[in-house]
Coordinates of C-alpha atoms in Angstrom, one line a residue:
M1 CA -33.1 50.0 85.9
N2 CA -35.8 49.5 83.3
I3 CA -35.6 50.0 79.5
D4 CA -36.6 53.7 79.6
E5 CA -34.1 54.5 82.4
F6 CA -31.4 52.6 80.5
R7 CA -32.2 54.6 77.3
T8 CA -31.7 57.8 79.2
K9 CA -28.7 56.8 81.3
G10 CA -27.0 55.0 78.3
K11 CA -27.1 58.2 76.3
Q12 CA -25.4 60.0 79.2
V13 CA -22.7 57.3 79.3
V14 CA -22.0 57.8 75.6
D15 CA -21.7 61.5 76.3
D16 CA -19.3 60.8 79.1
I17 CA -17.2 58.6 76.9
C18 CA -17.0 61.2 74.2
D19 CA -16.1 63.9 76.7
Y20 CA -13.4 61.7 78.1
Y21 CA -11.8 61.2 74.7
Q22 CA -12.3 64.8 73.7
D23 CA -10.1 66.1 76.6
L24 CA -7.8 63.0 77.1
D25 CA -4.6 64.6 76.0
Q26 CA -5.0 67.3 78.7
V27 CA -5.1 64.7 81.5
P28 CA -1.8 63.5 83.0
P29 CA -1.4 60.0 81.6
M30 CA -0.1 58.2 84.7
S31 CA -2.2 57.6 87.8
Q32 CA -0.4 59.0 90.9
V33 CA -2.4 57.2 93.6
K34 CA -0.7 55.1 96.3
P35 CA -1.4 51.4 96.9
G36 CA -4.5 50.8 98.9
Y37 CA -6.1 54.2 98.1
L38 CA -9.4 52.7 97.0
Y39 CA -9.9 50.6 100.1
K40 CA -10.0 53.9 102.1
L41 CA -12.6 55.4 99.8
L42 CA -15.1 52.5 99.2
P43 CA -17.4 50.6 101.6
H44 CA -16.1 47.2 102.5
E45 CA -19.2 45.4 101.6
A46 CA -22.0 45.6 99.0
P47 CA -24.9 48.0 99.7
L48 CA -28.0 46.4 101.1
E49 CA -30.3 48.6 99.1
P50 CA -30.1 49.9 95.5
E51 CA -28.2 53.1 94.9
P52 CA -29.1 55.6 92.2
F53 CA -27.1 55.7 88.9
E54 CA -26.1 59.3 89.6
Q55 CA -24.3 58.4 92.8
V56 CA -22.4 55.5 91.2
Q57 CA -21.5 57.7 88.2
K58 CA -20.2 60.4 90.6
D59 CA -18.1 57.9 92.5
L60 CA -16.7 56.7 89.2
Q61 CA -15.4 60.2 88.5
T62 CA -14.2 61.0 92.0
K63 CA -12.9 57.6 93.2
I64 CA -12.2 55.3 90.3
M65 CA -10.8 57.7 87.6
P66 CA -7.9 59.0 89.9
G67 CA -6.6 55.4 89.9
I68 CA -6.7 55.1 86.1
T69 CA -3.6 55.2 83.9
H70 CA -4.9 56.4 80.5
W71 CA -3.8 53.9 77.9
Q72 CA -5.9 55.6 75.2
S73 CA -4.1 59.0 75.6
G74 CA -2.0 60.2 72.7
N75 CA 0.7 60.8 75.4
F76 CA 0.8 57.2 76.5
F77 CA 3.9 55.5 75.1
G78 CA 4.2 52.7 77.6
W79 CA 4.6 48.9 77.0
Y80 CA 2.7 48.4 73.8
P81 CA -0.4 50.2 72.6
S82 CA -3.9 49.2 73.5
S83 CA -5.4 50.7 70.4
G84 CA -9.2 50.6 70.6
S85 CA -11.5 52.5 68.3
F86 CA -15.0 53.7 68.2
P87 CA -16.2 51.1 65.7
S88 CA -14.8 48.4 67.9
M89 CA -16.5 49.9 70.9
I90 CA -19.8 49.8 69.1
G91 CA -19.2 46.2 68.3
D92 CA -18.6 45.5 72.0
M93 CA -21.8 47.4 72.9
Y94 CA -23.9 45.1 70.6
S95 CA -22.1 42.1 71.9
N96 CA -23.1 43.1 75.5
M97 CA -26.6 43.7 74.3
L98 CA -26.9 40.1 73.0
N99 CA -24.9 38.6 75.9
I100 CA -24.4 35.3 74.2
V101 CA -22.4 32.4 75.6
G102 CA -21.2 31.1 72.3
F103 CA -19.6 27.7 72.9
N104 CA -21.0 26.0 69.7
W105 CA -23.0 26.7 66.6
I106 CA -26.4 25.9 68.1
C107 CA -25.9 28.7 70.7
S108 CA -26.2 31.3 68.0
P109 CA -25.2 30.3 64.4
A110 CA -24.1 33.9 63.6
V111 CA -21.6 33.9 66.5
T112 CA -19.8 30.9 65.1
E113 CA -20.1 31.7 61.4
L114 CA -19.0 35.4 61.8
E115 CA -15.9 34.3 63.8
T116 CA -15.0 31.9 61.0
M117 CA -15.4 34.6 58.4
M118 CA -13.7 37.4 60.3
T119 CA -10.6 35.3 61.1
D120 CA -10.4 34.5 57.4
W121 CA -10.8 38.2 56.5
L122 CA -8.1 39.1 59.0
G123 CA -5.8 36.3 57.8
K124 CA -6.1 37.5 54.2
L125 CA -5.5 41.1 55.4
V126 CA -2.2 40.2 57.0
G127 CA -1.1 38.0 54.1
L128 CA -1.3 34.5 55.7
D129 CA -0.9 31.5 53.5
A130 CA -4.2 29.9 52.4
C131 CA -3.5 26.9 54.6
F132 CA -4.3 28.9 57.7
L133 CA -7.8 29.8 56.4
S134 CA -11.0 28.0 57.3
I135 CA -12.7 28.4 53.9
Q136 CA -10.8 27.8 50.7
E137 CA -11.3 29.7 47.5
D138 CA -13.7 27.0 46.2
G139 CA -15.8 27.3 49.4
S140 CA -14.7 24.0 50.8
E141 CA -13.4 23.5 54.4
G142 CA -9.7 23.9 54.9
M143 CA -7.6 21.9 57.3
G144 CA -6.5 25.1 59.1
G145 CA -8.4 28.1 60.5
G146 CA -8.5 30.9 63.0
S147 CA -10.1 31.4 66.3
I148 CA -10.4 34.3 68.8
Q149 CA -8.5 33.8 72.0
G150 CA -8.4 36.1 75.0
S151 CA -4.8 37.0 74.7
A152 CA -1.5 35.9 73.2
S153 CA -0.8 34.3 76.6
E154 CA -3.9 32.2 76.2
A155 CA -2.9 31.3 72.6
I156 CA 0.5 30.0 73.5
V157 CA -1.0 27.7 76.2
V158 CA -3.5 26.4 73.6
A159 CA -0.7 25.9 71.0
M160 CA 1.5 24.1 73.6
V161 CA -1.2 21.7 74.6
A162 CA -1.9 20.8 71.0
A163 CA 1.8 20.4 70.4
R164 CA 2.2 18.0 73.3
E165 CA -0.7 15.8 72.3
K166 CA 0.4 15.7 68.7
K167 CA 3.9 14.6 69.7
L168 CA 2.5 11.9 72.0
A169 CA 0.2 10.7 69.3
E170 CA 3.2 10.4 66.9
L171 CA 5.2 8.5 69.5
I172 CA 2.3 6.1 70.1
E173 CA 1.8 5.5 66.4
A174 CA 5.5 4.8 65.9
N175 CA 5.6 2.5 69.0
P176 CA 2.2 0.6 69.1
E177 CA 3.5 -1.5 72.0
M178 CA 3.6 1.6 74.3
T179 CA 1.3 1.4 77.4
A180 CA -0.4 4.2 79.3
D181 CA 2.4 4.0 81.9
D182 CA 5.0 4.4 79.1
V183 CA 3.2 7.6 77.9
D184 CA 3.0 9.0 81.4
A185 CA 6.7 8.4 81.7
I186 CA 7.4 10.5 78.6
R187 CA 5.5 13.6 79.7
P188 CA 8.1 14.8 82.2
K189 CA 10.8 14.5 79.6
M190 CA 9.0 16.8 77.1
V191 CA 10.8 20.1 76.4
A192 CA 9.5 23.4 75.0
Y193 CA 12.1 25.9 73.6
L194 CA 11.9 29.6 74.3
S195 CA 14.5 32.3 74.1
D196 CA 15.5 34.7 76.9
Q197 CA 13.4 37.3 75.0
T198 CA 10.2 35.2 74.6
H199 CA 7.3 36.7 76.4
S200 CA 6.8 35.6 80.0
S201 CA 3.7 33.7 78.9
G202 CA 5.8 31.1 77.3
Q203 CA 7.3 30.0 80.6
K204 CA 3.9 30.3 82.3
S205 CA 2.4 28.1 79.6
A206 CA 5.0 25.4 80.3
N207 CA 4.3 25.7 84.0
I208 CA 0.6 25.2 83.4
I209 CA 0.9 22.1 81.2
G210 CA 3.8 20.7 83.3
C211 CA 6.6 20.4 80.8
K212 CA 10.3 21.3 80.8
T213 CA 11.6 24.5 79.2
H214 CA 14.9 25.2 77.6
I215 CA 15.6 28.9 77.6
V216 CA 18.0 29.5 74.6
A217 CA 20.2 32.6 74.8
S218 CA 19.4 35.2 72.2
D219 CA 22.2 36.7 70.0
S220 CA 23.6 40.2 70.3
N221 CA 20.5 41.5 68.4
C222 CA 18.1 39.8 71.0
R223 CA 17.1 37.2 68.4
L224 CA 16.6 33.5 68.8
T225 CA 18.7 31.9 65.9
G226 CA 18.2 28.6 64.2
D227 CA 21.8 27.6 65.0
A228 CA 21.4 28.2 68.7
L229 CA 18.1 26.3 68.7
R230 CA 19.6 23.4 66.7
A231 CA 22.4 23.0 69.3
A232 CA 20.0 23.1 72.2
V233 CA 17.6 20.5 70.7
A234 CA 20.4 18.1 69.7
N235 CA 21.9 18.3 73.2
D236 CA 18.6 17.6 74.8
R237 CA 17.9 14.6 72.6
L238 CA 21.3 13.1 73.6
R239 CA 20.1 13.5 77.2
G240 CA 17.0 11.4 76.5
L241 CA 14.6 14.4 76.5
V242 CA 11.7 14.8 74.0
P243 CA 11.7 18.1 72.2
F244 CA 8.2 19.0 71.0
F245 CA 7.6 22.8 70.8
V246 CA 9.4 26.0 69.9
C247 CA 8.1 29.6 70.0
G248 CA 9.6 32.1 67.6
S249 CA 8.8 35.8 68.0
F250 CA 7.9 38.3 65.3
G251 CA 8.5 41.4 67.4
T252 CA 9.6 40.6 71.0
T253 CA 8.1 42.4 73.9
N254 CA 11.4 44.0 75.0
T255 CA 12.7 45.4 71.7
A256 CA 10.4 44.2 68.9
A257 CA 13.2 42.0 67.7
I258 CA 12.4 39.5 65.0
D259 CA 13.7 36.0 65.6
D260 CA 15.4 34.0 62.9
L261 CA 12.1 32.7 61.7
P262 CA 13.4 30.7 58.7
G263 CA 16.2 29.2 60.7
I264 CA 13.7 28.2 63.5
A265 CA 11.4 26.7 60.9
N266 CA 14.2 24.6 59.5
V267 CA 15.1 23.2 62.9
A268 CA 11.4 22.6 63.8
G269 CA 11.0 20.6 60.5
T270 CA 14.1 18.6 61.1
F271 CA 13.2 17.5 64.6
G272 CA 9.5 17.5 64.4
L273 CA 8.7 20.4 66.7
W274 CA 5.5 22.3 66.7
Y275 CA 6.4 25.8 65.5
H276 CA 4.4 28.6 67.1
V277 CA 5.0 32.2 66.0
D278 CA 4.1 34.9 68.6
A279 CA 3.4 38.1 66.7
A280 CA 1.4 39.7 69.5
Y281 CA 2.4 43.3 68.8
S282 CA 4.0 43.3 65.3
G283 CA 1.6 41.0 63.6
S284 CA -0.7 44.0 62.9
A285 CA 2.0 45.6 60.7
L286 CA 1.6 42.7 58.2
A287 CA -1.6 44.5 57.0
C288 CA 0.9 46.6 55.1
P289 CA 2.6 44.5 52.4
E290 CA 5.9 46.3 52.8
F291 CA 6.4 44.7 56.2
R292 CA 5.7 41.1 55.1
P293 CA 9.3 40.3 54.0
L294 CA 10.3 40.8 57.7
A295 CA 8.1 37.8 58.6
A296 CA 9.7 35.4 56.1
G297 CA 9.6 31.9 57.7
A298 CA 6.3 32.5 59.5
E299 CA 4.5 30.8 56.7
C300 CA 6.1 27.5 57.9
A301 CA 4.5 27.8 61.4
D302 CA 2.0 25.3 62.8
S303 CA 0.3 28.2 64.7
F304 CA 0.4 32.0 64.3
N305 CA -1.0 34.6 66.7
F306 CA -1.3 38.3 67.1
N307 CA -3.3 40.7 69.3
T308 CA -5.7 42.9 67.3
H309 CA -6.2 44.7 70.6
K310 CA -2.6 46.0 70.6
W311 CA -2.2 47.7 67.3
M312 CA -5.2 47.0 65.1
L313 CA -7.9 49.3 66.4
I314 CA -9.7 46.6 68.5
S315 CA -10.6 47.1 72.1
F316 CA -9.3 44.5 74.6
E317 CA -9.6 41.6 74.4
C318 CA -9.3 40.0 71.0
S319 CA -6.3 37.8 70.1
V320 CA -6.5 35.8 66.9
M321 CA -4.7 32.5 66.5
W322 CA -4.5 30.5 63.3
V323 CA -3.4 26.9 63.0
R324 CA -2.2 25.0 59.9
D325 CA -4.2 21.9 60.9
S326 CA -7.1 22.3 63.3
T327 CA -7.3 18.5 63.9
H328 CA -4.5 18.6 66.4
L329 CA -6.2 21.4 68.3
V330 CA -9.5 19.7 68.5
N331 CA -8.0 16.4 69.4
A332 CA -6.2 18.0 72.3
L333 CA -9.1 20.1 73.7
S334 CA -12.3 18.3 72.7
I335 CA -14.3 16.9 75.6
E336 CA -17.8 15.7 74.8
R337 CA -20.8 15.9 77.2
E338 CA -24.4 15.0 76.8
Y339 CA -25.5 18.6 77.5
L340 CA -23.3 19.8 74.6
P341 CA -25.1 18.7 71.5
R342 CA -23.3 18.6 68.2
V343 CA -24.7 19.6 64.8
K344 CA -24.3 17.1 62.0
G345 CA -23.6 18.4 58.5
D346 CA -21.2 20.7 56.7
K347 CA -18.3 21.4 59.1
T348 CA -17.1 24.3 57.0
F349 CA -19.3 26.6 59.1
V350 CA -20.3 24.4 62.0
K351 CA -17.3 24.7 64.2
D352 CA -17.3 24.0 68.0
Y353 CA -14.9 26.8 68.9
R354 CA -15.1 25.6 72.5
N355 CA -12.6 22.9 71.3
W356 CA -10.3 25.5 69.9
G357 CA -9.4 27.2 73.2
L358 CA -9.5 26.9 76.9
P359 CA -12.9 28.3 77.9
L360 CA -16.3 26.7 77.2
G361 CA -18.2 30.0 77.2
R362 CA -17.0 32.6 74.6
R363 CA -18.0 36.2 73.9
F364 CA -19.2 37.5 70.6
C365 CA -15.8 39.2 69.9
A366 CA -16.1 38.8 66.1
L367 CA -18.6 41.6 66.1
K368 CA -16.0 44.2 66.9
L369 CA -13.7 42.8 64.2
W370 CA -16.6 43.1 61.8
F371 CA -17.5 46.7 62.7
M372 CA -13.8 47.8 62.7
M373 CA -12.8 46.2 59.4
R374 CA -15.9 47.5 57.6
M375 CA -15.8 51.0 59.0
Y376 CA -12.0 51.5 58.6
G377 CA -11.5 49.4 55.5
V378 CA -8.1 48.0 54.5
S379 CA -6.9 51.5 53.6
G380 CA -7.8 52.9 57.0
I381 CA -6.0 50.1 58.9
Q382 CA -2.9 50.5 56.7
K383 CA -2.9 54.3 57.1
N384 CA -3.0 54.0 60.9
I385 CA -0.1 51.6 61.0
R386 CA 2.0 53.6 58.6
Q387 CA 1.5 56.8 60.5
H388 CA 2.7 55.3 63.7
V389 CA 5.8 53.8 62.0
K390 CA 6.5 57.2 60.4
D391 CA 6.3 58.9 63.8
A392 CA 8.6 56.3 65.3
K393 CA 11.2 56.8 62.5
W394 CA 10.9 60.6 63.0
L395 CA 11.6 60.2 66.8
E396 CA 14.6 58.0 66.0
D397 CA 16.0 60.6 63.7
Q398 CA 15.5 63.4 66.2
L399 CA 17.1 61.5 69.1
L400 CA 20.1 60.7 67.0
A401 CA 20.4 64.3 65.8
D402 CA 20.3 65.5 69.4
G403 CA 23.6 63.8 70.0
R404 CA 23.0 62.6 73.6
F405 CA 21.0 59.5 72.8
E406 CA 21.7 56.1 71.1
I407 CA 19.2 53.7 69.5
M408 CA 19.4 50.3 71.1
A409 CA 17.3 48.2 68.7
P410 CA 16.2 48.5 65.0
V411 CA 13.1 50.7 64.6
N412 CA 11.1 48.4 62.4
F413 CA 7.6 49.2 63.7
G414 CA 6.3 51.8 66.2
L415 CA 8.7 51.0 69.0
V416 CA 11.8 53.1 69.7
V417 CA 14.3 51.7 72.2
F418 CA 17.0 54.2 73.3
R419 CA 19.1 55.5 76.1
I420 CA 21.3 58.4 77.1
K421 CA 24.6 57.3 75.7
P422 CA 27.8 57.2 77.8
S423 CA 29.6 60.1 76.0
A424 CA 26.7 62.4 76.9
I425 CA 27.4 61.9 80.6
T426 CA 31.1 63.0 80.4
N427 CA 30.9 65.5 77.5
Y428 CA 34.3 64.0 76.5
P429 CA 34.1 61.2 73.9
D430 CA 37.5 59.9 74.8
V431 CA 36.7 59.6 78.5
S432 CA 35.1 56.3 79.6
V433 CA 32.3 56.1 82.0
S434 CA 31.1 53.1 84.0
E435 CA 28.0 51.2 82.8
C436 CA 26.6 51.6 86.3
L437 CA 26.6 55.3 85.9
V438 CA 25.0 55.2 82.5
N439 CA 22.3 52.8 83.8
K440 CA 21.6 55.2 86.7
A441 CA 21.2 58.2 84.3
N442 CA 18.6 56.2 82.3
V443 CA 16.7 54.9 85.3
D444 CA 16.7 58.5 86.6
L445 CA 15.3 59.7 83.3
V446 CA 12.4 57.2 83.4
Q447 CA 11.6 58.3 87.0
A448 CA 11.7 62.0 86.0
I449 CA 9.3 61.3 83.1
H450 CA 6.9 59.6 85.5
K451 CA 7.1 62.5 88.0
D452 CA 6.7 65.1 85.2
N453 CA 3.6 63.2 84.0
R454 CA 3.1 64.9 80.7
V455 CA 3.9 61.7 78.8
F456 CA 4.2 58.1 79.9
L457 CA 6.7 55.4 79.0
V458 CA 8.6 52.6 80.7
G459 CA 12.2 51.4 80.9
T460 CA 13.6 47.9 80.5
V461 CA 17.0 46.1 80.5
I462 CA 18.7 44.7 77.5
K463 CA 21.8 42.6 78.1
G464 CA 22.5 44.4 81.3
K465 CA 21.8 47.9 79.9
N466 CA 19.0 50.1 81.2
V467 CA 17.1 51.6 78.3
L468 CA 13.8 53.4 77.6
R469 CA 11.0 52.2 75.4
A470 CA 8.6 54.6 73.5
A471 CA 5.8 52.7 71.9
I472 CA 3.9 54.9 69.4
G473 CA 0.4 53.5 68.6
S474 CA -2.4 55.5 70.1
T475 CA -5.5 55.5 67.8
L476 CA -6.3 59.1 68.6
G477 CA -2.7 60.3 69.0
S478 CA -1.0 62.6 66.5
H479 CA 2.4 63.7 65.5
E480 CA 2.0 66.5 68.1
N481 CA 2.1 63.9 70.8
T482 CA 5.4 62.6 69.6
E483 CA 6.7 66.1 69.4
L484 CA 5.7 66.6 73.1
L485 CA 7.5 63.3 74.0
L486 CA 10.7 64.6 72.3
E487 CA 10.4 67.9 74.1
V488 CA 10.0 66.2 77.5
L489 CA 13.0 63.9 76.8
R490 CA 15.3 66.7 75.8
R491 CA 14.4 68.9 78.8
L492 CA 14.6 66.2 81.4
T493 CA 17.8 64.8 80.0
T494 CA 19.4 68.2 80.3
D495 CA 18.3 68.4 84.0
I496 CA 19.7 64.9 84.7
L497 CA 23.0 65.6 83.0
C498 CA 23.4 68.9 84.9
D499 CA 22.9 67.0 88.1

């Protein structure tokens, strides 16, 4: 394909994209194909000769699209949103045009410097303390700063590695007589603290770096508390273990619960733990000042992360992580080679972001942040968040007014967690019904929603109770989509209860 052909075909692709979004709410949101469907439709090896664009485009529509679950649909309420936007898409297009491997400043100065500035823009937008910013008010370099990671899962690995090396450095400084063998003997004793509601990436990160984990039971509200953490850490220290890391959640995956962030901060300070705050979903809400009191305690974190690709109008992937002191990150991840020249001079803008994360090569992700924040503005970002929360609160009110549902977790953001309540199954409030039967009714409701396929959501389990999750956050969705969700829930619940 030459430039002229690309000019023509590229315009066709943009038209296809617009047509897709124009009619998306009319398409069933959930793919209905069976496992292995694509293997039966595609050749089992690459074509020997080039094929025309028109044939590939046709196969995309007839073979690939049937296997797509439509995350951008206004009728998609599953997991958490993947809320892209057209400005973000444009930024990605320009990033693909440049196709830069941006591992350090020399590769393309604008790639590094825009990332530095955009992570500062974003940090200010969500109200982070100045210690997390790369550039201070006087223009000087700060100790902290932000960087773009692939996902919150990647961010927690990075934070855990930095935490481990920081703790080992502290132990070596306090005990100069320690040998390399002594240090190696400590590593298997190091413990990271997670709750039973921490995202699965917390355990995966511990598996990757080879440390122990202590899974602390959450309270009745699915929160990790400072008291429970303190007891766990104290007990492990008595056993000769070395606590070094704790993850607090600002909006858990299961229920959007907010951990006892101040209590966790206090324990982390007392015992010298690295305190990481995972705000993957809910961090976007901090763009609106009224939600910031919910995050009290996060200002004490050593690292803070959220996914702009979940609820801040950015296409996947773009997860931003800030650290209070970047020295620990760089010390843990910096590896020098002759073929990776360093630029001498003002480090305020000359950052080797390859030393702030796992990969050497890095995409120009800051471009889509730049396009989105400029084209939406702070007011547009806030309007998007507030509308989703308003719709979630409306859905909560409607479910309670129906009388057959109960809300299973506080609705602080755009997530509504609910179930058919026991009394709805018997029609007699004073007659008890087994939890097993209640669970079955709610599992059946999820399955019925998937079969109906006008809307899409998923279920989960909270403390042994099967529940449903409706995550409202589609960029192009509207209140009408939430009304359709309610209509589907009411009708299918009636069918299930009649059965």
